[in-house]
Every structure is written in structure tokens, then in C-alpha cells.
PDB file of C-alpha atoms and ligand atoms in Angstrom:
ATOM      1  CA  UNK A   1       0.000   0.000   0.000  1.00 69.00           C
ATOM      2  CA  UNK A   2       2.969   2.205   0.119  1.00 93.00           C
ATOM      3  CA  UNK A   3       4.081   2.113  -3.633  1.00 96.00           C
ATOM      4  CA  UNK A   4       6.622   4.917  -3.386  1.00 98.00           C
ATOM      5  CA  UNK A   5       8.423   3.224  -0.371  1.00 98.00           C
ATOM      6  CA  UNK A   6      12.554   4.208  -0.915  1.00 97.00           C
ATOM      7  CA  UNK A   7      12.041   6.782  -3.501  1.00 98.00           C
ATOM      8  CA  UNK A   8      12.818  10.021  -2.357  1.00 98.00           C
ATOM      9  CA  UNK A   9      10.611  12.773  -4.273  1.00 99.00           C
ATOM     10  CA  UNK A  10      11.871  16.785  -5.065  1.00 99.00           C
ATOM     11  CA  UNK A  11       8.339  18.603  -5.449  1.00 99.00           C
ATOM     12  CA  UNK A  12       9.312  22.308  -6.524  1.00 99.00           C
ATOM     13  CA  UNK A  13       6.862  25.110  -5.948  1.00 98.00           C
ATOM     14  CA  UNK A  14       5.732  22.890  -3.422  1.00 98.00           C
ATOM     15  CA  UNK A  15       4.451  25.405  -0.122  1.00 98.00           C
ATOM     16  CA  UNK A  16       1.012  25.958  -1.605  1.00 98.00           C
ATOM     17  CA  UNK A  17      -1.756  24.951  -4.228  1.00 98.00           C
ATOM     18  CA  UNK A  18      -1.250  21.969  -6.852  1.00 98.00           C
ATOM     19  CA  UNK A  19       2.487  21.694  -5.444  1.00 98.00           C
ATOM     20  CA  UNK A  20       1.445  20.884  -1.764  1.00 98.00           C
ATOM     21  CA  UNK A  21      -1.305  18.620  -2.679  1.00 98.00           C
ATOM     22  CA  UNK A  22       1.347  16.558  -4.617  1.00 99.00           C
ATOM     23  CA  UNK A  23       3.715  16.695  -1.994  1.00 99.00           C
ATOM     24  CA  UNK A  24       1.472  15.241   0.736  1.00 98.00           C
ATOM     25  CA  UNK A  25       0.307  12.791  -1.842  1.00 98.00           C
ATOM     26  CA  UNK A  26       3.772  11.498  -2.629  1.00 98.00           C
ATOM     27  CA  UNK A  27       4.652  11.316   0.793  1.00 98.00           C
ATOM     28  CA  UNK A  28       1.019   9.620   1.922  1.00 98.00           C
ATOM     29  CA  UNK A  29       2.427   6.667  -0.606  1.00 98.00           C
ATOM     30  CA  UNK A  30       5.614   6.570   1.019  1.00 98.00           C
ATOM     31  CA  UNK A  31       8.157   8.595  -0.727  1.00 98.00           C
ATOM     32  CA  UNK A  32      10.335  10.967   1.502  1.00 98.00           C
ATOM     33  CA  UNK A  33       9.682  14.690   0.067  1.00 99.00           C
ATOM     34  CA  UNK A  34      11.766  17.810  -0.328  1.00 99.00           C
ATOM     35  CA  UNK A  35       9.023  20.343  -0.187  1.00 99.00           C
ATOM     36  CA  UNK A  36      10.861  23.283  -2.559  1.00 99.00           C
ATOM     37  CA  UNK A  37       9.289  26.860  -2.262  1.00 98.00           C
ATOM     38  CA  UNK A  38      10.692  30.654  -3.294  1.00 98.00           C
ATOM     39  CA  UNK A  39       9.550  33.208  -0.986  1.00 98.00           C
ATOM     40  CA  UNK A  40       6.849  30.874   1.060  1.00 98.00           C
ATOM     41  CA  UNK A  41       9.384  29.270   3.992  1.00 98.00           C
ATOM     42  CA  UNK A  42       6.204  28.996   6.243  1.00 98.00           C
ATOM     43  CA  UNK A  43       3.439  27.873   4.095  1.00 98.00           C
ATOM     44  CA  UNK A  44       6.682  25.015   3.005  1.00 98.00           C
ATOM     45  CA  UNK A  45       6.796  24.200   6.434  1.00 98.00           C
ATOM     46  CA  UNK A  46       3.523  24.016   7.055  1.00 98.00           C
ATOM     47  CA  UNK A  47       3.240  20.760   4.325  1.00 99.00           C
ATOM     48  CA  UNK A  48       5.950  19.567   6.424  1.00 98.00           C
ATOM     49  CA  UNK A  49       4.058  19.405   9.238  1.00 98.00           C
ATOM     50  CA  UNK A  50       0.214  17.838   7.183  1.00 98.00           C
ATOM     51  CA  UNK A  51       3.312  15.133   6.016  1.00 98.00           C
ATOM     52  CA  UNK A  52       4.768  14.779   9.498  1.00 98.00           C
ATOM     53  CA  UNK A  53       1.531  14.638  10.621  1.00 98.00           C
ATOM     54  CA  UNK A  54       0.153  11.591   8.366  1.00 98.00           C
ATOM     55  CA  UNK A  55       3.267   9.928   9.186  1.00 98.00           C
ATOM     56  CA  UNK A  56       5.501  10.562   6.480  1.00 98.00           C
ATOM     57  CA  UNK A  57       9.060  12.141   5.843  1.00 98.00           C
ATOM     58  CA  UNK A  58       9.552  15.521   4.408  1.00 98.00           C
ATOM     59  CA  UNK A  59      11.673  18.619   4.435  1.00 98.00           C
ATOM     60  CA  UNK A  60      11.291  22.740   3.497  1.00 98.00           C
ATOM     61  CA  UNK A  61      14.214  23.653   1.091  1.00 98.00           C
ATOM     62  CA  UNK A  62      14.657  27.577  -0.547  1.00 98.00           C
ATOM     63  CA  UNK A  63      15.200  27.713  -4.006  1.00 98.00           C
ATOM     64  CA  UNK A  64      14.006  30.043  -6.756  1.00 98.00           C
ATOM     65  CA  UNK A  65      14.184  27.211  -9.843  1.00 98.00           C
ATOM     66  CA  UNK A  66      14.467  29.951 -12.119  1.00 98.00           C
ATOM     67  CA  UNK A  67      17.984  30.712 -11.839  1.00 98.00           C
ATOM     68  CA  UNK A  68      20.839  28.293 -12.638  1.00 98.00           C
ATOM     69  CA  UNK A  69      22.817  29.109  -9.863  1.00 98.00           C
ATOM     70  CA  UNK A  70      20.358  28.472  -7.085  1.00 98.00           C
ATOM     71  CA  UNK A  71      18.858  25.313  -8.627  1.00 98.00           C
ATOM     72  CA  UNK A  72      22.950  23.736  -8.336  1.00 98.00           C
ATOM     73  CA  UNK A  73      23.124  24.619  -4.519  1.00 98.00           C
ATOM     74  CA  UNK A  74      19.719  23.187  -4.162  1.00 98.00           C
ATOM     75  CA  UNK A  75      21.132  19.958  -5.498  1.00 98.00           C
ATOM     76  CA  UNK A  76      24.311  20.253  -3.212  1.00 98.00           C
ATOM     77  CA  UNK A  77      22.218  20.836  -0.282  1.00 98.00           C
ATOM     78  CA  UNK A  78      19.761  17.648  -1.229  1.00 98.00           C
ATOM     79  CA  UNK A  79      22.914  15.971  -1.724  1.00 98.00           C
ATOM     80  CA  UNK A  80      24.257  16.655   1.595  1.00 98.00           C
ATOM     81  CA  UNK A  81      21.742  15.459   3.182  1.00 97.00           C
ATOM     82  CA  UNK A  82      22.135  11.927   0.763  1.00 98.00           C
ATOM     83  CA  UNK A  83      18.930  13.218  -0.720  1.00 98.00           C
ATOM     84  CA  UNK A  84      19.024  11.690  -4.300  1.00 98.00           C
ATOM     85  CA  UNK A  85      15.345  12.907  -5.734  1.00 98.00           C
ATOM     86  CA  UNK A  86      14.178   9.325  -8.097  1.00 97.00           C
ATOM     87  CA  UNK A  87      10.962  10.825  -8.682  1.00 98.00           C
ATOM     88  CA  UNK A  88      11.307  15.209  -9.924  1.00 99.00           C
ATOM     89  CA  UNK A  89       8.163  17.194  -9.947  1.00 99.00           C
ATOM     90  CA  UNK A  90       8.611  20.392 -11.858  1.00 99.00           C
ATOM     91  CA  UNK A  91       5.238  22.200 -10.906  1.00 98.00           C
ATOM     92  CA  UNK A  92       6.748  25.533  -9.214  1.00 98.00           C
ATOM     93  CA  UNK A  93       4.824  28.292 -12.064  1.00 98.00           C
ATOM     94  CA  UNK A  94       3.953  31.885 -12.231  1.00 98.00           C
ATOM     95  CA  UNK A  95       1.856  33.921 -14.369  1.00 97.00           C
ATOM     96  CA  UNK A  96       2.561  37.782 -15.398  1.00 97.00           C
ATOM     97  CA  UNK A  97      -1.125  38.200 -17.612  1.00 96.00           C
ATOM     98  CA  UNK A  98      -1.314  40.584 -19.998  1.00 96.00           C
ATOM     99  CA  UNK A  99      -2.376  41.459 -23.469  1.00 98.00           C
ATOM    100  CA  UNK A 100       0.752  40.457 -25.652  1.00 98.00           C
ATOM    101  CA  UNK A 101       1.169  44.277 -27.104  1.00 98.00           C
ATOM    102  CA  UNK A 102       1.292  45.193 -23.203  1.00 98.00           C
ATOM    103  CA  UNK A 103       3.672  42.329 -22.069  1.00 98.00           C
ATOM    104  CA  UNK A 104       7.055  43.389 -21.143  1.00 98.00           C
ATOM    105  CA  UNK A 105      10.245  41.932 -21.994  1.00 98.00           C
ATOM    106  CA  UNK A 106      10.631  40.972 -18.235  1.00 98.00           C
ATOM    107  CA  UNK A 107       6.911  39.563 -18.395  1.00 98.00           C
ATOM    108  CA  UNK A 108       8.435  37.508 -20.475  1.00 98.00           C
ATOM    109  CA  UNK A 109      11.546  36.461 -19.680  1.00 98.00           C
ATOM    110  CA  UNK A 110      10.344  35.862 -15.932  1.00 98.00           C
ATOM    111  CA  UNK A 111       7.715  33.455 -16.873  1.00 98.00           C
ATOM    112  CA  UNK A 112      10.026  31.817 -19.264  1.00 98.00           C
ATOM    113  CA  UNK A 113      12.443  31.270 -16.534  1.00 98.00           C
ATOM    114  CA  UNK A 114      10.466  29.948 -14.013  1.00 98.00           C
ATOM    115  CA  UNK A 115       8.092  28.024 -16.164  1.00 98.00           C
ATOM    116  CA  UNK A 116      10.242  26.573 -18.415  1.00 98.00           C
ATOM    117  CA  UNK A 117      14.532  26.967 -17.240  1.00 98.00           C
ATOM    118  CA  UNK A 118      12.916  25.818 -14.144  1.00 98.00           C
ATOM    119  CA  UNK A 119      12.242  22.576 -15.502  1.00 99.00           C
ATOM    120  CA  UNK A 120      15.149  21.981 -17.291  1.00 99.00           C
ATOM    121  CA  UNK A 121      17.683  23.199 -14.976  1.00 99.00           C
ATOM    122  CA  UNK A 122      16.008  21.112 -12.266  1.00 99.00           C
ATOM    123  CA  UNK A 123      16.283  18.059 -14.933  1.00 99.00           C
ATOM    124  CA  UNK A 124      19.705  18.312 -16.107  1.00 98.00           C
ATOM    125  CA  UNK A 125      20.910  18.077 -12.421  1.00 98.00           C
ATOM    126  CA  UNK A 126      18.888  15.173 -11.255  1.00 98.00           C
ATOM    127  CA  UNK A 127      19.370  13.564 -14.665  1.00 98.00           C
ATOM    128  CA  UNK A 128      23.030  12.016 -13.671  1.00 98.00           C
ATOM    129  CA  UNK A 129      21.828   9.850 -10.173  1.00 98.00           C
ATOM    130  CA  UNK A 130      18.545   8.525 -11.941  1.00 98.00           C
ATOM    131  CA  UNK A 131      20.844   7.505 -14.751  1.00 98.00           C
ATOM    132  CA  UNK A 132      23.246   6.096 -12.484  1.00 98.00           C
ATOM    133  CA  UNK A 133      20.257   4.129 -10.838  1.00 97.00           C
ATOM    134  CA  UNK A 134      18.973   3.308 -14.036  1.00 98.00           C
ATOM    135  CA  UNK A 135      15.304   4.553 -12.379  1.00 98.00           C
ATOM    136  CA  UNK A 136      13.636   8.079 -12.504  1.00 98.00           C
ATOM    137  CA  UNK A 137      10.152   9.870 -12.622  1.00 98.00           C
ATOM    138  CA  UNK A 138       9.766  13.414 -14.188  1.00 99.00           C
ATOM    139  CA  UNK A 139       6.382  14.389 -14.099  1.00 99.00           C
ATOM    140  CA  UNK A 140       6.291  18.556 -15.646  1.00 99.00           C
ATOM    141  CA  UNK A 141       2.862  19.673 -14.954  1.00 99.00           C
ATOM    142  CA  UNK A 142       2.258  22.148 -18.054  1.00 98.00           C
ATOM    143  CA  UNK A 143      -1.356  23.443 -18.726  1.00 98.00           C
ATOM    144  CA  UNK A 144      -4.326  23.536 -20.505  1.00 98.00           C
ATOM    145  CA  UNK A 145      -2.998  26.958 -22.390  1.00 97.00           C
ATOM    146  CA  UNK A 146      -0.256  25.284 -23.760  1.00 98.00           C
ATOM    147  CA  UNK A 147      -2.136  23.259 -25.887  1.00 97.00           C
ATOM    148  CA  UNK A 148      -5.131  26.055 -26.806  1.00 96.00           C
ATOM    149  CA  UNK A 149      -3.583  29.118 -26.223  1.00 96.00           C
ATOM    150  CA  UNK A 150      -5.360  32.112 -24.231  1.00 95.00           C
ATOM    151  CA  UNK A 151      -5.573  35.710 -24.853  1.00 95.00           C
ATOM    152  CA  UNK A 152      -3.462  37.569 -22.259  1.00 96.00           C
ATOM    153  CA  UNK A 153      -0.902  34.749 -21.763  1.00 97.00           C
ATOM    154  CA  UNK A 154       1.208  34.471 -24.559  1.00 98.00           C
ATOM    155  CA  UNK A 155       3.750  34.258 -22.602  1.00 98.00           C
ATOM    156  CA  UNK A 156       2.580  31.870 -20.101  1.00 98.00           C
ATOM    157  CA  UNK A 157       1.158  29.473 -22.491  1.00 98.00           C
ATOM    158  CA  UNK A 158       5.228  29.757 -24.634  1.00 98.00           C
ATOM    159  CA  UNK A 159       6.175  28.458 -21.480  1.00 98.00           C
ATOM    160  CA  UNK A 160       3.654  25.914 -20.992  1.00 98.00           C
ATOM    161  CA  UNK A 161       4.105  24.317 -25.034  1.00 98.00           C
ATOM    162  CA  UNK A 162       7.704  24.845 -24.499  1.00 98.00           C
ATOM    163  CA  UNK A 163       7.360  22.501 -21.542  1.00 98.00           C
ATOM    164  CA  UNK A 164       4.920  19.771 -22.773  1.00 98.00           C
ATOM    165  CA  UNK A 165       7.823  19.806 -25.959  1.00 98.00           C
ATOM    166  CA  UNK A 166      10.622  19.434 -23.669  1.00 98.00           C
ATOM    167  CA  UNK A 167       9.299  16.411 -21.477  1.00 98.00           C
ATOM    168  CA  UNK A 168       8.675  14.377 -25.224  1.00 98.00           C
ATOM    169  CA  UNK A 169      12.111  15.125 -25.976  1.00 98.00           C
ATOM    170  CA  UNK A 170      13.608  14.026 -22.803  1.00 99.00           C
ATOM    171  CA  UNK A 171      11.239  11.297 -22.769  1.00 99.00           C
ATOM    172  CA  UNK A 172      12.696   9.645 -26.142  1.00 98.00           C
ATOM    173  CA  UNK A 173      16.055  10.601 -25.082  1.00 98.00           C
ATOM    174  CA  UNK A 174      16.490   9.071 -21.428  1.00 98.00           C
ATOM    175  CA  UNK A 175      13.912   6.104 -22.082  1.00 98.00           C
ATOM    176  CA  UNK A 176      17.158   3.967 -22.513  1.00 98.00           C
ATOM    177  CA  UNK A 177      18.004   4.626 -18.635  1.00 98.00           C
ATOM    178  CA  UNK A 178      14.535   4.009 -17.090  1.00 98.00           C
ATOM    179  CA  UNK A 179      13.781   7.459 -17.008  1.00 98.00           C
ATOM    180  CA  UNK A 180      10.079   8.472 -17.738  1.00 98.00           C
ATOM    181  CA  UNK A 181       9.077  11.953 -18.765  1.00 99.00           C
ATOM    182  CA  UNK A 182       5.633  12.772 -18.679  1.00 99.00           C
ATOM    183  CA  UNK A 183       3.282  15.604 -18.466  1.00 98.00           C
ATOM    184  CA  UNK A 184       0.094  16.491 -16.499  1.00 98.00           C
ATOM    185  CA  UNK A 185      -1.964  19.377 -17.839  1.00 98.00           C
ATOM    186  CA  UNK A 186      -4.268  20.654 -15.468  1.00 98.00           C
ATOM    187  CA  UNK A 187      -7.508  23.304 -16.713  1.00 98.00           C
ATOM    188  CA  UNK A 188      -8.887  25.244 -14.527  1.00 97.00           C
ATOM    189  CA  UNK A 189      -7.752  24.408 -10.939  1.00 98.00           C
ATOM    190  CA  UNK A 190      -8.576  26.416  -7.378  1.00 96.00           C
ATOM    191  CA  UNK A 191      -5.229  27.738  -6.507  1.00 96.00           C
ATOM    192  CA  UNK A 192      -3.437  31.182  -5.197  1.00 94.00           C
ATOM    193  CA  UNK A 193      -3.321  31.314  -9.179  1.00 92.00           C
ATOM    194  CA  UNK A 194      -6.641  31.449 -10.158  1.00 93.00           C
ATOM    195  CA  UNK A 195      -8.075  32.919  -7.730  1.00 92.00           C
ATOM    196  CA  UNK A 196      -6.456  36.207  -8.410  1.00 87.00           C
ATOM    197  CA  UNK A 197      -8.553  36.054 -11.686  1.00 88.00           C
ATOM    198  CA  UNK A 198     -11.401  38.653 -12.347  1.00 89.00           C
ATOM    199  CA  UNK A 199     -14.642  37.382 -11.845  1.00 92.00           C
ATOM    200  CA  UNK A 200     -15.920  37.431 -15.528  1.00 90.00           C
ATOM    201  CA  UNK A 201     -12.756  35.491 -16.474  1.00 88.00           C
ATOM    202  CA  UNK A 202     -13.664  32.549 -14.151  1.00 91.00           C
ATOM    203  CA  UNK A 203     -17.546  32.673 -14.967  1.00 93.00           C
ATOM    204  CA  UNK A 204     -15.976  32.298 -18.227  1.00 91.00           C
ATOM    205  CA  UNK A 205     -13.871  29.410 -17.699  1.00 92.00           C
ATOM    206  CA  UNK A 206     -16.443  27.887 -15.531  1.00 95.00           C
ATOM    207  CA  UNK A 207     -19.060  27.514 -18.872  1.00 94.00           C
ATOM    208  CA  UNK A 208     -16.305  26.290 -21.009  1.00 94.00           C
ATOM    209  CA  UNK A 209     -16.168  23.136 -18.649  1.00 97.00           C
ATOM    210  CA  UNK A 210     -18.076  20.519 -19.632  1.00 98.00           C
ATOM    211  CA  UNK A 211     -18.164  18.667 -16.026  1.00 98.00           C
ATOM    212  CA  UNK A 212     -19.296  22.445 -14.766  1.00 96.00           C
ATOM    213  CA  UNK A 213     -16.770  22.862 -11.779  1.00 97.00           C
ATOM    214  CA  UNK A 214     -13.034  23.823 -11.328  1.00 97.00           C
ATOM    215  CA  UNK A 215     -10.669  21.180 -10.429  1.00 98.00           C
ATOM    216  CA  UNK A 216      -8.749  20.553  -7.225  1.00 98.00           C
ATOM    217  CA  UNK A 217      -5.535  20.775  -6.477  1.00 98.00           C
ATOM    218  CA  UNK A 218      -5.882  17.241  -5.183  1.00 98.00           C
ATOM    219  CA  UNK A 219      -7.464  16.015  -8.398  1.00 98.00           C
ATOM    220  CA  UNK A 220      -3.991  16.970 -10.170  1.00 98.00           C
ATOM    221  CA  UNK A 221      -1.868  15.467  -7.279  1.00 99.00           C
ATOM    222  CA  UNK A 222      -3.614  11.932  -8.037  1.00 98.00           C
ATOM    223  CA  UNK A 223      -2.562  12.449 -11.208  1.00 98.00           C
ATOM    224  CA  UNK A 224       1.013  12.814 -10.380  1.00 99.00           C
ATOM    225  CA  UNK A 225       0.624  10.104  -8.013  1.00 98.00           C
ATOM    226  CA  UNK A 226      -0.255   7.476 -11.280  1.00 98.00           C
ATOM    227  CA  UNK A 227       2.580   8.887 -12.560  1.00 98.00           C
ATOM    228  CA  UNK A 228       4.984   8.565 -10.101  1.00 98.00           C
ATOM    229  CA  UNK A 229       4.030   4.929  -9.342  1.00 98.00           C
ATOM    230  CA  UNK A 230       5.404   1.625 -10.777  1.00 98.00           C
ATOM    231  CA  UNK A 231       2.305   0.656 -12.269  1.00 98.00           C
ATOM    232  CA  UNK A 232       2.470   3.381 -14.762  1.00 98.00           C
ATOM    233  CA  UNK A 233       6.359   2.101 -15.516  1.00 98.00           C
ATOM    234  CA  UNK A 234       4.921   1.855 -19.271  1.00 98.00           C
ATOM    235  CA  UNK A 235       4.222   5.293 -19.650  1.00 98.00           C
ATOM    236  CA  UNK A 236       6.446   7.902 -21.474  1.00 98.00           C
ATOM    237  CA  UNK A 237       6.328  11.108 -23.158  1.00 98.00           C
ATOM    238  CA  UNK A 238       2.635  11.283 -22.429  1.00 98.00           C
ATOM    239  CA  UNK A 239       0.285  14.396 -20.982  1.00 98.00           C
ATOM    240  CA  UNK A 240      -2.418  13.722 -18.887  1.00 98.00           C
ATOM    241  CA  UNK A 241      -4.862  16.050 -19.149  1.00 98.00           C
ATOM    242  CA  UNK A 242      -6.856  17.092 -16.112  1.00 98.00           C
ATOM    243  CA  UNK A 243      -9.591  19.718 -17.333  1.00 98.00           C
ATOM    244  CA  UNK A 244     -13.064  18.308 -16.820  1.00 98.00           C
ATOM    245  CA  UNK A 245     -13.619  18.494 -20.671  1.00 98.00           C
ATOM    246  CA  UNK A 246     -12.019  21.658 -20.573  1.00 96.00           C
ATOM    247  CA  UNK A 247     -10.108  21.051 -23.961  1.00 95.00           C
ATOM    248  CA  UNK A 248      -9.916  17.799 -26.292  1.00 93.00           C
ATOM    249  CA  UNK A 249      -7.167  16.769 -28.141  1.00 80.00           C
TER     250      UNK A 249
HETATM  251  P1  LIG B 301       0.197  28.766  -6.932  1.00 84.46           P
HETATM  252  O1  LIG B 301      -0.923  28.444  -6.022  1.00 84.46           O
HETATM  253  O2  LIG B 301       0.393  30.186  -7.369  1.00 84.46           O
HETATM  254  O3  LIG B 301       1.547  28.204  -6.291  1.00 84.46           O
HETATM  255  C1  LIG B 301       2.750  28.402  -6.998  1.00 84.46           C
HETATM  256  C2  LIG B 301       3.856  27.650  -6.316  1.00 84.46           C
HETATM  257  O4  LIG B 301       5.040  27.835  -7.103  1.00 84.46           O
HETATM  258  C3  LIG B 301       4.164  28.164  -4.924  1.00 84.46           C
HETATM  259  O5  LIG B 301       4.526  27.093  -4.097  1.00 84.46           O
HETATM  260  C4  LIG B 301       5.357  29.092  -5.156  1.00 84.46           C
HETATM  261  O6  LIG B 301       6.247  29.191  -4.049  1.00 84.46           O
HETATM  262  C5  LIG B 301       6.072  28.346  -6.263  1.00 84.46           C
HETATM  263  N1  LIG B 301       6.983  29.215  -6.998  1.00 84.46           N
HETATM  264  C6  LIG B 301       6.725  30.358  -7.660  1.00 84.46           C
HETATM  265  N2  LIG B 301       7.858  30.853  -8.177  1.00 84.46           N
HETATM  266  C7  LIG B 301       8.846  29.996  -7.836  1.00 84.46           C
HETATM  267  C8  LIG B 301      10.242  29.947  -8.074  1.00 84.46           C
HETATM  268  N3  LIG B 301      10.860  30.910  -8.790  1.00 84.46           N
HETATM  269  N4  LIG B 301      10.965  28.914  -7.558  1.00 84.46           N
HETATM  270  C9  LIG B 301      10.364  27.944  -6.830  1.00 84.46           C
HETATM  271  N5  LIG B 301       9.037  27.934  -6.569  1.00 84.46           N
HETATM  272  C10 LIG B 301       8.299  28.945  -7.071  1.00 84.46           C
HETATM  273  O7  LIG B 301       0.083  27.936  -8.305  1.00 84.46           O
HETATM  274  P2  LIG B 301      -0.733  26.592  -8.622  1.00 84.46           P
HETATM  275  O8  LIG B 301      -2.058  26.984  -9.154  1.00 84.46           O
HETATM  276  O9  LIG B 301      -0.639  25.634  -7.506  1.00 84.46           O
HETATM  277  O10 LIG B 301       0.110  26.081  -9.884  1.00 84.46           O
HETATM  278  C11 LIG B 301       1.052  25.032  -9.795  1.00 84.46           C
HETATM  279  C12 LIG B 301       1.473  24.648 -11.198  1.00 84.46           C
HETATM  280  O11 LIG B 301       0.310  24.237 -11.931  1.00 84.46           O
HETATM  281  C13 LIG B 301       2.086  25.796 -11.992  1.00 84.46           C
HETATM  282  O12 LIG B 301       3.110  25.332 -12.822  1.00 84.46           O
HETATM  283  C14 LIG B 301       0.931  26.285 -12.832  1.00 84.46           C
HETATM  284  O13 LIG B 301       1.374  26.942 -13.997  1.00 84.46           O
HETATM  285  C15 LIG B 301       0.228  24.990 -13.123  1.00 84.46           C
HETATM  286  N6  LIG B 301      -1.173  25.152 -13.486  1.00 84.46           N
HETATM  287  C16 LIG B 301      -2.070  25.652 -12.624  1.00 84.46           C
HETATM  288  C17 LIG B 301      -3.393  25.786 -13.023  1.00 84.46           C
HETATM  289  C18 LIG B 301      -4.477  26.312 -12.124  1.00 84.46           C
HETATM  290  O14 LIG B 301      -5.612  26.437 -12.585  1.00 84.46           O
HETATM  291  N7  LIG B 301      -4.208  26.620 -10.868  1.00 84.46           N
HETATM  292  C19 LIG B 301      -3.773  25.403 -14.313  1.00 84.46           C
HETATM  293  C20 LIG B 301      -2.821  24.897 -15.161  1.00 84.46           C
HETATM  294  C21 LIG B 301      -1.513  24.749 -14.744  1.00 84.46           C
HETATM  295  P3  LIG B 301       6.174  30.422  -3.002  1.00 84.46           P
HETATM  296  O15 LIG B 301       4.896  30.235  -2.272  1.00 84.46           O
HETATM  297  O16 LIG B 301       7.365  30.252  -2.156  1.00 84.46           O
HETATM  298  O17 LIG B 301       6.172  31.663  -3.855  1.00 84.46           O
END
């Protein structure tokens, strides 16, 4: 009952919303977690506690996954600790909305970083002890506006395709180590993030669903969870989509 048992799981973005609710999942199945956040070192240790508190093993560590330099001492530091991550969840995101003739170049560029260098720079250094185990998990949780598009994030949904292209890549290219790559896509999901939408804008997104509700943030952890587990060992280079109808491929 505890598939995850020995695997030791780096959820970034992981002190609030979809992050969280995959961390305590994770952990729940018996994987020990390394709860990343950016600015959020209470909210991160609050998950520590919900794991600690269902029994299960976790840790808060600082990192902003954006920058190069920060993601290599957040390796060193899960290294120190003998903290090889088998299982990498790139969720941390942001969002900067705006009508593309109104987006800055740092609009851009900051999305980009997190959203997408976040990803990879997180991948290339865990890449070397899942190879060397000849095991790994990457689950990179895009989004629904990576495969539609949406007015006012063109550069959130750049990030978002970028990402979804990225994990088939990797998938094809480290499927000869036992490394799986996958996506999870979730629609429209009750987070920090969306609920800093305008009103119209959710009433909008809230017809376009065919089940008729937002998701949970739970509903994309179990997701993950699939993903992360052995008895999805078959499964590369896919995206799950988790939308309620939202969008069909
Ligand atoms: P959220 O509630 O805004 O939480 C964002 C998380 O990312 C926080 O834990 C935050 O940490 C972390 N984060 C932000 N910048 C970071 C950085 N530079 N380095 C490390 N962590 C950073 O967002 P959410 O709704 O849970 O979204 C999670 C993921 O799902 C994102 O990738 C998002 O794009 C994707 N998604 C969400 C929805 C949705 O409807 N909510 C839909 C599709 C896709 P701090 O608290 O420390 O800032």
C-alpha cells in the first residue's frame, strides 16, 4: 500500500496549491519529500508538518528554480543530506497576464524562466543519479494553455508548449536509462493562481467546462501520483490532461 516506499521525491513550488497537494500525496504513498518553495518558507513548512503529521518524511528547502545558480546549490544541499530525488516534480509556475502588445520583456523572460529553465535546470541536475540508478520519474505539470492558447498569456502558455515539448524530448532521449518523462496538464484548478482572476474570467472558464466545476488541487496530485508509481512504468512522453472536458485533443 505504500508504492513509493525508498524513492525520495523533489516537489518544486511545493508550499502551496497543486504543489502541496502533490507533496502530501507522494509522501502519503511513502516517498520521503523535499518540499521546494521561493519566498513561502512557512506555508513550506507548514506541508511539512500535514506530512509529518500523516506519518511521512519531508523537508522545506529555498530555491528560486528559475535561476541556474540556485537550482545547483539546491542539489548540493539535497545531496548533503544523501537526498538523491528518483521521482522530480517540476510544478513551481507563475503567471505575469497581460495582453501580448502590453507584455514586457521581463513579463516575459520571468515566466520563461520559471516556467520553463525551471524545468530543465532542475532536470539536467537530477538527470546524472537517476541515470546512475537506471530509475527516474519526471512528471512537468504544463497546462491547458499550452495546448489552446489564451488571450493575455502568450507568454505563459510559450512556457507551458515549451514545456509539454521538452518532457517528449527528454522522454525519447532518457527512455534507454529508465527514465520516464511525462506531463500532467491541469484546466482550470482552485489555486493562489486562479483565484487572483477577475470574476468574468472565471464565470468564463467555468461555462467552457463541460463537467461544470473547477478542479482541485488534489485532483492533479492523483494524477502525479499514477505517474509517479510503478504501475504506470509503461508510460512515457505522455500528458495527462486534467480539465473536466475543458479542452480535447
Ligand atoms: P500557486 O498556487 O500560485 O503556487 C505556486 C507555487 O510555485 C508556490 O509554491 C510558489 O512558491 C512556487 N513558486 C513560484 N515561483 C517559484 C520559483 N521561482 N521557484 C520555486 N518555486 C516557485 O500555483 P498553482 O495553481 O498551484 O500552480 C502550480 C502549477 O500548476 C504551476 O506550474 C501552474 O502553472 C500549473 N497550473 C495551474 C493551473 C491552475 O488552474 N491553478 C492550471 C494549469 C496549470 P512560493 O509560495 O514560495 O512563492
Amino acid at each position: 500500500m505504500t508504492p513509493l516506499a525508498g524513492r525520495c521525491a523533489l516537489v518544486t513550488g511545493a508550499s502551496r496549491g497543486i504543489g502541496a497537494e502533490i507533496a502530501v500525496s507522494l509522501a502519503q504513498n511513502g516517498a520521503a519529500v523535499a518540499v521546494n518553495y521561493s519566498g513561502s518558507r512557512v506555508k513550506a513548512e507548514e506541508v511539512v508538518s500535514r506530512i509529518a503529521h500523516i506519518g511521512g518524511s519531508a523537508f522545506a528547502v529555498q530555491a528560486s528554480v528559475g535561476d541556474a545558480k540556485g537550482v545547483q546549490t539546491l542539489f548540493a544541499e539535497l545531496s548533503s543530506r544523501s537526498f538523491e530525488p528518483d521521482i522530480l516534480v517540476n510544478n513551481a509556475g507563475i503567471t505575469k497576464d497581460n495582453l501580448f502588445m502590453r507584455l514586457s520583456d521581463e513579463d516575459f523572460e520571468s515566466v520563461i524562466a520559471v516556467n520553463l529553465k525551471g524545468a530543465i535546470f532542475c532536470t539536467k541536475q537530477a538527470l546524472p543519479n537517476m541515470i546512475k540508478r537506471g530509475y527516474g520519474k519526471i512528471i512537468n505539470i504544463s497546462s491547458v494553455v499550452g495546448y489552446s492558447g489564451n488571450a493575455g498569456q502568450a507568454n505563459y502558455s510559450a512556457s507551458k508548449g515549451a514545456l509539454s515539448a521538452f518532457s517528449r524530448s527528454c522522454a525519447v532521449e532518457f527512455g534507454a536509462f529508465g527514465i520516464r518523462v511525462n506531463t500532467v496538464a491541469p484546466g482550470f484548478i482552485e489555486t493562489d493562481m486562479t483565484a487572483a482572476l477577475p470574476e468574468d474570467v472565471k464565470l468564463g472558464m467555468l461555462k467552457s467546462i463541460p463537467l461544470g466545476r473547477a478542479g482541485s488541487a488534489e485532483e492533479v496530485a492523483n494524477a502525479v501520483l499514477w505517474l509517479a508509481s510503478p504501475i504506470s512504468d509503461y508510460i512515457t512522453g505522455q500528458s495527462i490532461h486534467v480539465n473536466g472536458g475543458m479542452y480535447l485533443q
